[in-house]
mmCIF file of C-alpha atoms in Angstrom:
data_model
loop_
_atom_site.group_PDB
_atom_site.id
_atom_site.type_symbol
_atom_site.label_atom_id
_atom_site.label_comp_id
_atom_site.label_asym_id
_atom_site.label_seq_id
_atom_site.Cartn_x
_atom_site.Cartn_y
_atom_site.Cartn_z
ATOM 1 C CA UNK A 1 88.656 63.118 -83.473
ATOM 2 C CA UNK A 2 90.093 63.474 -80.217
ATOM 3 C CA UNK A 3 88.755 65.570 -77.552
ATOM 4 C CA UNK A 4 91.360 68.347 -77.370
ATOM 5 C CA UNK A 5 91.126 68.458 -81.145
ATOM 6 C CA UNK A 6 86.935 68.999 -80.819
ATOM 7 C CA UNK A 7 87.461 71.346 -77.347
ATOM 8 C CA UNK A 8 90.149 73.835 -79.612
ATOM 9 C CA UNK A 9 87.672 73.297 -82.787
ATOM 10 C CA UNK A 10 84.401 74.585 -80.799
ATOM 11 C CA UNK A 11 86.318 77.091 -78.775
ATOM 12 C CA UNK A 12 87.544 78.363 -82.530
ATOM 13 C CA UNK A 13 83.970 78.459 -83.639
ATOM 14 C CA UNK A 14 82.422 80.899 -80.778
ATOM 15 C CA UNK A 15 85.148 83.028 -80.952
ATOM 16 C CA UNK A 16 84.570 83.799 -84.812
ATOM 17 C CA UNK A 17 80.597 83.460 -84.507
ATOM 18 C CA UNK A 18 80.760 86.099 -81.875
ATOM 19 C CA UNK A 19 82.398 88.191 -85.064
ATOM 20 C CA UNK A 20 79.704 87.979 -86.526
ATOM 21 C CA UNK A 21 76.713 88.248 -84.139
ATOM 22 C CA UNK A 22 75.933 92.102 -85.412
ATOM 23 C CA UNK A 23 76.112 90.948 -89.205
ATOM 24 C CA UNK A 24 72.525 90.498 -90.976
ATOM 25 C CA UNK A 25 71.314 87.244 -90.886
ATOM 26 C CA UNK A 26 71.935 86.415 -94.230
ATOM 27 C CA UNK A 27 75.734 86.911 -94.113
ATOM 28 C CA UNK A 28 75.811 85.312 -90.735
ATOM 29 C CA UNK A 29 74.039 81.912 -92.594
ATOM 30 C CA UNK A 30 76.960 82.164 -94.949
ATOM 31 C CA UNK A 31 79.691 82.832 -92.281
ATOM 32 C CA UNK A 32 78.464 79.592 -90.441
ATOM 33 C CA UNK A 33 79.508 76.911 -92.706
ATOM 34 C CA UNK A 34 82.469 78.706 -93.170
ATOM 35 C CA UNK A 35 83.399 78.950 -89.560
ATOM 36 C CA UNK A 36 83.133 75.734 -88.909
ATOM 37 C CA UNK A 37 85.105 74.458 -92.227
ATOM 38 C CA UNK A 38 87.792 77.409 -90.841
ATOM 39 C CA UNK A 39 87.940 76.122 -87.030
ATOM 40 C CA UNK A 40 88.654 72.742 -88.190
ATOM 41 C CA UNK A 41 91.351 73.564 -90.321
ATOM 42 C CA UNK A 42 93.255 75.576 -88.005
ATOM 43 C CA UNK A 43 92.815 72.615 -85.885
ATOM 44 C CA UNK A 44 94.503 70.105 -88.599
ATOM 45 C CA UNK A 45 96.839 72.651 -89.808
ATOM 46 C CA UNK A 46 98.351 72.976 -85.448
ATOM 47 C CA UNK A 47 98.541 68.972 -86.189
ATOM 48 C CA UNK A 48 100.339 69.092 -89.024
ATOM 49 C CA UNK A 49 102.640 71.606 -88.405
ATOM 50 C CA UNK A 50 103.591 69.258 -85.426
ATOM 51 C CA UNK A 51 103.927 66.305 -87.431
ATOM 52 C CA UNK A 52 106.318 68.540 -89.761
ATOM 53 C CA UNK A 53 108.606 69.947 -86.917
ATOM 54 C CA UNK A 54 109.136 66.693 -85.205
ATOM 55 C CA UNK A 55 109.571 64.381 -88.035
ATOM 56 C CA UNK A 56 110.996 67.274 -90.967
ATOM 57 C CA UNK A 57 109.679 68.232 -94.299
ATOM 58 C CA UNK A 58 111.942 65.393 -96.022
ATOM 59 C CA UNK A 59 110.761 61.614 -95.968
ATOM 60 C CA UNK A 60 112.434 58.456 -96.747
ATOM 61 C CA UNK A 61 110.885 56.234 -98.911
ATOM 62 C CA UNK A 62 111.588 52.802 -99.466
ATOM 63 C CA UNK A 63 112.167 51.751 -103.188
ATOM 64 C CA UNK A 64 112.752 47.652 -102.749
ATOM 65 C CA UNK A 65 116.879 47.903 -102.599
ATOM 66 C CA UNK A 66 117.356 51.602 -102.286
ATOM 67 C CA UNK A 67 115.526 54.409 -100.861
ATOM 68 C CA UNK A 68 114.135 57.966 -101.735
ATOM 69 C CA UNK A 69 113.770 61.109 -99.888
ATOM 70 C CA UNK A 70 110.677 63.073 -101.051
ATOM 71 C CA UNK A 71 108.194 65.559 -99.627
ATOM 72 C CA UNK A 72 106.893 64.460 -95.999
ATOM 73 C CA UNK A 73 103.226 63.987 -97.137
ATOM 74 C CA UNK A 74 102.208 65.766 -94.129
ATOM 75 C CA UNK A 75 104.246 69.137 -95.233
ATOM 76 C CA UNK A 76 102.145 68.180 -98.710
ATOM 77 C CA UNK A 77 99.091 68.188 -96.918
ATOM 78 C CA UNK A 78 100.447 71.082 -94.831
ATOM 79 C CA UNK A 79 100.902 73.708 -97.588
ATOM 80 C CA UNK A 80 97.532 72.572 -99.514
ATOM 81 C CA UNK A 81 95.469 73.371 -96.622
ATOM 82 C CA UNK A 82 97.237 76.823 -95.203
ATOM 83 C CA UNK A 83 96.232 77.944 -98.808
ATOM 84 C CA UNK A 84 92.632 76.829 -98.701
ATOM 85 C CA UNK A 85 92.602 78.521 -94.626
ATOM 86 C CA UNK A 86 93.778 81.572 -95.838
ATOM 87 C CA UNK A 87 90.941 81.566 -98.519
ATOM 88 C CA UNK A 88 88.158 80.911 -96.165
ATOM 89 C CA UNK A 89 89.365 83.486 -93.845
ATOM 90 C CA UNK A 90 89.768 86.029 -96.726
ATOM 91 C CA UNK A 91 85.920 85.236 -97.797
ATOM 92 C CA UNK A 92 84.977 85.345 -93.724
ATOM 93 C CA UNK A 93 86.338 89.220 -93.508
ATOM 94 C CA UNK A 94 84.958 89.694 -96.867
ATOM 95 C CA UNK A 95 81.714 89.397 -95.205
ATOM 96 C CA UNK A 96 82.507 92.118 -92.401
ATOM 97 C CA UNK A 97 81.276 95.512 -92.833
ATOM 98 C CA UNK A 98 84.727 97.083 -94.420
ATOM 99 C CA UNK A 99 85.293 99.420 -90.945
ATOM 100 C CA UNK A 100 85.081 95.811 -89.020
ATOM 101 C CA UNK A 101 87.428 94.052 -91.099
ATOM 102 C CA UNK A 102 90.107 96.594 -89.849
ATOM 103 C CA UNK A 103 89.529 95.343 -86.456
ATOM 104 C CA UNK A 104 89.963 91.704 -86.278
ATOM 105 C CA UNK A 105 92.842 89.869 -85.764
ATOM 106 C CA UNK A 106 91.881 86.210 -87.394
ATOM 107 C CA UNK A 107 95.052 84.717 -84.977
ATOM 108 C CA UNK A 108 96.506 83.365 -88.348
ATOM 109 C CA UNK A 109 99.911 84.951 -87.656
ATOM 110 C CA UNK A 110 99.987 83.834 -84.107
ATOM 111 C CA UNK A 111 99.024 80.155 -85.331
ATOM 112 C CA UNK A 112 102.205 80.503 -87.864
ATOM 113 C CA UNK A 113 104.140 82.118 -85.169
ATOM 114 C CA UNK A 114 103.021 78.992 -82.425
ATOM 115 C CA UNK A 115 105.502 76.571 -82.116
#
């Protein structure tokens, strides 16, 4: 892991434990794994999304004579994770008191929106 990669990974991680510092302990146990499986994701999913833009979602593959073009296995990889991100953050805010939830912006549109 590089060191930009860990720096944006930790700096994810306070800013969505300090969500939850007013949350009983319990949920806040259950929100840390979570975090940390979330902050590292966003992380892979910048990378990706990098990979995709500068090499495009279509691959050449070399069949012996002849080539194919298929599915860049990063885009693959790409739209896998974004679902599995989406359905840690859902379970994160699902742990929120419901007038919280309301409040947070999880950045998830911004990431989408970063280019």
């Amino acid at each position: 892991m590089t060191v930009e990669k860990d720096r944006e990974i930790k700096k994810e991680i306070t800013r969505l434990t300090n969500l939850y510092k007013d949350v009983d302990r319990v949920k806040r146990l259950t929100a840390k794994n979570l975090i940390e499986e979330a902050a590292f994701m966003k992380s892979t999913l910048k990378e990706l999304k990098f990979l995709i833009d500068e090499k495009g979602p279509i691959d050449e593959m070399p069949q012996g004579d002849y080539s194919i073009l298929r599915e860049h296995p990063a885009l693959k990889s790409y739209n896998t994770m974004v679902q599995r991100y989406s359905g840690i953050i859902k379970q994160l805010m699902d742990l929120l008191p419901k007038d919280q939830q309301k409040e947070i912006d999880d950045g998830f549109e911004d990431f989408l929106n970063d280019k």
